[in-house]
Short mmCIF file of C-alpha atoms in Angstrom, two decimals:
data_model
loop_
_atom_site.label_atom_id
_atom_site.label_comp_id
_atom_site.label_asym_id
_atom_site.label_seq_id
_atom_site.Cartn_x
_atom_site.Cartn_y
_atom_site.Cartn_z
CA UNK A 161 89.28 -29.92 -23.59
CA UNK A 162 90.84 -29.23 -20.72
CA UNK A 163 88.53 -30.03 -18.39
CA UNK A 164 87.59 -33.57 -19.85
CA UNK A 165 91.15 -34.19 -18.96
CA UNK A 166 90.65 -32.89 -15.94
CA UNK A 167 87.46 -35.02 -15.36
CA UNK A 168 89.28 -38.10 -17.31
CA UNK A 169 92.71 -38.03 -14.70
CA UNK A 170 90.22 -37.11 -11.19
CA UNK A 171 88.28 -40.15 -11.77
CA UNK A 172 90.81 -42.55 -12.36
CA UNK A 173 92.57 -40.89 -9.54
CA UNK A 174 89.50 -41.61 -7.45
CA UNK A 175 88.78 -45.14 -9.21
CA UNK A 176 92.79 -46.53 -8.00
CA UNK A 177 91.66 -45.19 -4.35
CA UNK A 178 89.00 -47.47 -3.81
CA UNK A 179 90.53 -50.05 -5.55
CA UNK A 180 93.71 -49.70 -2.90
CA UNK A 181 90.36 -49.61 -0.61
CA UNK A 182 89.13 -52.72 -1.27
CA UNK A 183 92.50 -54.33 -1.85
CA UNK A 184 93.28 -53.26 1.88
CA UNK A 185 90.25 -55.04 3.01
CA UNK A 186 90.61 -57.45 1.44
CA UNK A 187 94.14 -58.09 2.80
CA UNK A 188 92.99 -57.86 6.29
CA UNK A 189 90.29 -60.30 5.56
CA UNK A 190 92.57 -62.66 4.49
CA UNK A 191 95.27 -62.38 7.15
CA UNK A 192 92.59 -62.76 9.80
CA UNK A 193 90.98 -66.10 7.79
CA UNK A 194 95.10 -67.39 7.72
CA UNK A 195 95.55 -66.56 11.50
CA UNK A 196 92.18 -68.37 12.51
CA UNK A 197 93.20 -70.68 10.50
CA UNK A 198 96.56 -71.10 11.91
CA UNK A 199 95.18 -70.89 15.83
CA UNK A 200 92.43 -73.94 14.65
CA UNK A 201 95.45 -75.76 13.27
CA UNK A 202 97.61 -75.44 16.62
CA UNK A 203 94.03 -76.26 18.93
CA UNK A 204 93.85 -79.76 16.58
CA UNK A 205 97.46 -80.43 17.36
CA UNK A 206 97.43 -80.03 21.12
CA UNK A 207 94.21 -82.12 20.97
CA UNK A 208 96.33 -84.85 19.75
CA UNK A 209 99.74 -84.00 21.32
CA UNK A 210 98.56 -86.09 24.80
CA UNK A 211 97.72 -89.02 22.55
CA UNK A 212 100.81 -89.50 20.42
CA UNK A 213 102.51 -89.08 24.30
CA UNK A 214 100.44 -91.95 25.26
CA UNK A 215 101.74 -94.01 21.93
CA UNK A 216 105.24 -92.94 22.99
CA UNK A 217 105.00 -94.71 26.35
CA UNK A 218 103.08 -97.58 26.06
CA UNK A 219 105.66 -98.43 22.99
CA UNK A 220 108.82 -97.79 25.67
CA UNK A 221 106.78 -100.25 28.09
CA UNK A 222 106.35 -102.52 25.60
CA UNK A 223 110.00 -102.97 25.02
CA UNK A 224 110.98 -103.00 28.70
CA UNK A 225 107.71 -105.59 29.11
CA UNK A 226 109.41 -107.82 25.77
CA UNK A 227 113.06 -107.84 27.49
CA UNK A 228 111.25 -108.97 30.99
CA UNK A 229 109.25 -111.24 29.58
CA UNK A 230 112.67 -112.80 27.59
CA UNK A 231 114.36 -112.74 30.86
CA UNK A 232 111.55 -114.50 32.56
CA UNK A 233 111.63 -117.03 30.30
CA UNK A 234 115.46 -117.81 30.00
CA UNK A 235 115.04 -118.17 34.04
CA UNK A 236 112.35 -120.44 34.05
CA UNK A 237 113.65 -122.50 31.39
CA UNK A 238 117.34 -123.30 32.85
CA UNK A 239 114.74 -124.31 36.16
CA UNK A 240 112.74 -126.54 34.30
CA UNK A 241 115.71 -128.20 32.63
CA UNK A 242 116.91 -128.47 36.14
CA UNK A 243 113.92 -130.18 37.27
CA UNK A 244 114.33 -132.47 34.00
CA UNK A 245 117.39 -133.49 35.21
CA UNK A 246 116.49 -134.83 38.17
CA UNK A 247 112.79 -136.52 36.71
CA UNK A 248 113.23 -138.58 39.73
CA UNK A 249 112.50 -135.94 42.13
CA UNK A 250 109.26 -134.68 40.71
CA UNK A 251 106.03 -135.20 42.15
CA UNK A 252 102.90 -136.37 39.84
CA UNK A 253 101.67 -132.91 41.71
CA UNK A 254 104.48 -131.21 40.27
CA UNK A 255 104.03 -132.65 36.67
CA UNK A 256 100.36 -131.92 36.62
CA UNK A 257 101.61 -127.94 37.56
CA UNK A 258 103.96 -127.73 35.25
CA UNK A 259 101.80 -128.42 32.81
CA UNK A 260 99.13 -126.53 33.61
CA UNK A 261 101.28 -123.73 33.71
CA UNK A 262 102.94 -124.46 30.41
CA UNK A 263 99.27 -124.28 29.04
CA UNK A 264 98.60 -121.56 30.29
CA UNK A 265 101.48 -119.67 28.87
CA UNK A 266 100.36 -121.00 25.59
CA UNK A 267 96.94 -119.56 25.97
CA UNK A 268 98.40 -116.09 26.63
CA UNK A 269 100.93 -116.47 24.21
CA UNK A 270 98.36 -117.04 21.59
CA UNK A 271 96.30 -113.80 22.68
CA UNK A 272 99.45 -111.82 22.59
CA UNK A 273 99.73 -113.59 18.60
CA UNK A 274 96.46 -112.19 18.07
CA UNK A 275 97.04 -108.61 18.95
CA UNK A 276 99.78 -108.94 16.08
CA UNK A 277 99.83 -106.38 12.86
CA UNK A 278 97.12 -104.48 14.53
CA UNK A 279 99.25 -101.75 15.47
CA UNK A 280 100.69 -101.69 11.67
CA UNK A 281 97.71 -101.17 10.78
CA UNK A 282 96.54 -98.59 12.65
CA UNK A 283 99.53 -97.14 11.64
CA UNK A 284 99.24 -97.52 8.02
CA UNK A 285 96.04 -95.98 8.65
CA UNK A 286 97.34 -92.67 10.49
CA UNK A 287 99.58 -92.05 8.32
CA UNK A 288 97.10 -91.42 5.53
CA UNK A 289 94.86 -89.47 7.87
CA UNK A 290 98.09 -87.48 9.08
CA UNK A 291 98.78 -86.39 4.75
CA UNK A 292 94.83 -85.65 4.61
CA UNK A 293 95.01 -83.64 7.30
CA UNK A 294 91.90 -85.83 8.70
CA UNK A 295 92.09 -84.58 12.50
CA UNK A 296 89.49 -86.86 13.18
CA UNK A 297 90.78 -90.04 11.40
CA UNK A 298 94.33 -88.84 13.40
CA UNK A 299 92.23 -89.13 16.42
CA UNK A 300 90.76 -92.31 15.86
CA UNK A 301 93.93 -93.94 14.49
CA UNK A 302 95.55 -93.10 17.76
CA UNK A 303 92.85 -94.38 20.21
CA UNK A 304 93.20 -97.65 18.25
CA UNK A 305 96.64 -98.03 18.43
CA UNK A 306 96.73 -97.02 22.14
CA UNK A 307 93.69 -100.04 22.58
CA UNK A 308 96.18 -102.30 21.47
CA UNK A 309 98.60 -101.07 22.59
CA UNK A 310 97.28 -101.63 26.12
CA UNK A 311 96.10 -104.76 25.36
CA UNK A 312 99.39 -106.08 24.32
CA UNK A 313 100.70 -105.09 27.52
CA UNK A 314 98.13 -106.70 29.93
CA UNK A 315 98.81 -110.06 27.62
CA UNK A 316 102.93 -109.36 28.04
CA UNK A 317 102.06 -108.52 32.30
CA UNK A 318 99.90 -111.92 32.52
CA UNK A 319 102.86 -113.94 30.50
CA UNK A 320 105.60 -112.81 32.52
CA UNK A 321 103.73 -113.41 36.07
CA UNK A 322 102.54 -117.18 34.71
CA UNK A 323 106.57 -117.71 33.42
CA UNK A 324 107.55 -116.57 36.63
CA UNK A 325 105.53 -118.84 38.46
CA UNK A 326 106.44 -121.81 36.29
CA UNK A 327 110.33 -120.91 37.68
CA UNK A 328 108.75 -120.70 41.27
CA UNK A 329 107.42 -124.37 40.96
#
């Protein structure tokens, strides 16, 4: 009898050994899936870091390009009143390039209109990615915004140099 003991507390002596064995393994196994994990995670985030950076500028460049583009205008419009005053002085030349240039402003006013809510969008749409954890869709989302982004600014550069020369005429 008292070696079935024996043989009964040996064996489950041996049997909690390799379970702590395999348990241990385990355990490693896992910590090095979590760290790999972890370092993939970090890689993704610097991959994006340089293009929320980008969004980050071209959004303060946007708002100094807005406030130039409102002080261009206030300028050129107490000129052309000034010119209105004095209708006598103008030149059919002058008429004809004031107009021009008033259409003109239009035309890039309108392609600055149509540029509008993409960026809201865009947003909208990283935002999602960003909960998902869709690196990719983060990506993309970003690239977009920055495209309009940059083509809001070209359209706010080309407004403020045509206002400008409307003040200049």
């Amino acid at each position: 009898m008292k070696k079935i003991v024996s043989a009964i507390l040996l064996s489950a002596i041996l049997l909690t050994g390799n379970i702590a064995f395999a348990q241990g393994s385990t355990l490693a196994n896992a910590k090095s899936k979590i760290t790999q994990a972890t370092a993939d995670y970090r890689a993704k985030l610097a991959e994006i870091a340089p293009l929320q950076e980008k969004v980050r500028t071209n959004r303060t460049e946007l708002l100094r390009l807005k406030k130039e583009a409102n002080d261009a205008y206030n300028k050129a419009k107490s000129h052309i009143k000034g010119l209105l005053k004095n209708k006598d002085n103008l030149t059919p030349a002058q008429i004809k390039s004031l107009k021009e240039s008033l259409d003109i402003i239009i035309q890039d006013k309108q392609s600055l209109a149509g540029t509008i809510g993409g960026i809201q969008k865009e947003t909208l749409d990283l935002r999602t990615a960003k909960m998902e954890k869709n690196f990719d869709g983060v990506k993309n989302s970003l690239n977009s915004i920055i495209a309009v982004q940059n083509t809001r600014l070209e359209d706010l550069q080309r407004i403020i140099s045509d206002i400008n020369k409307a003040a200049t005429l």
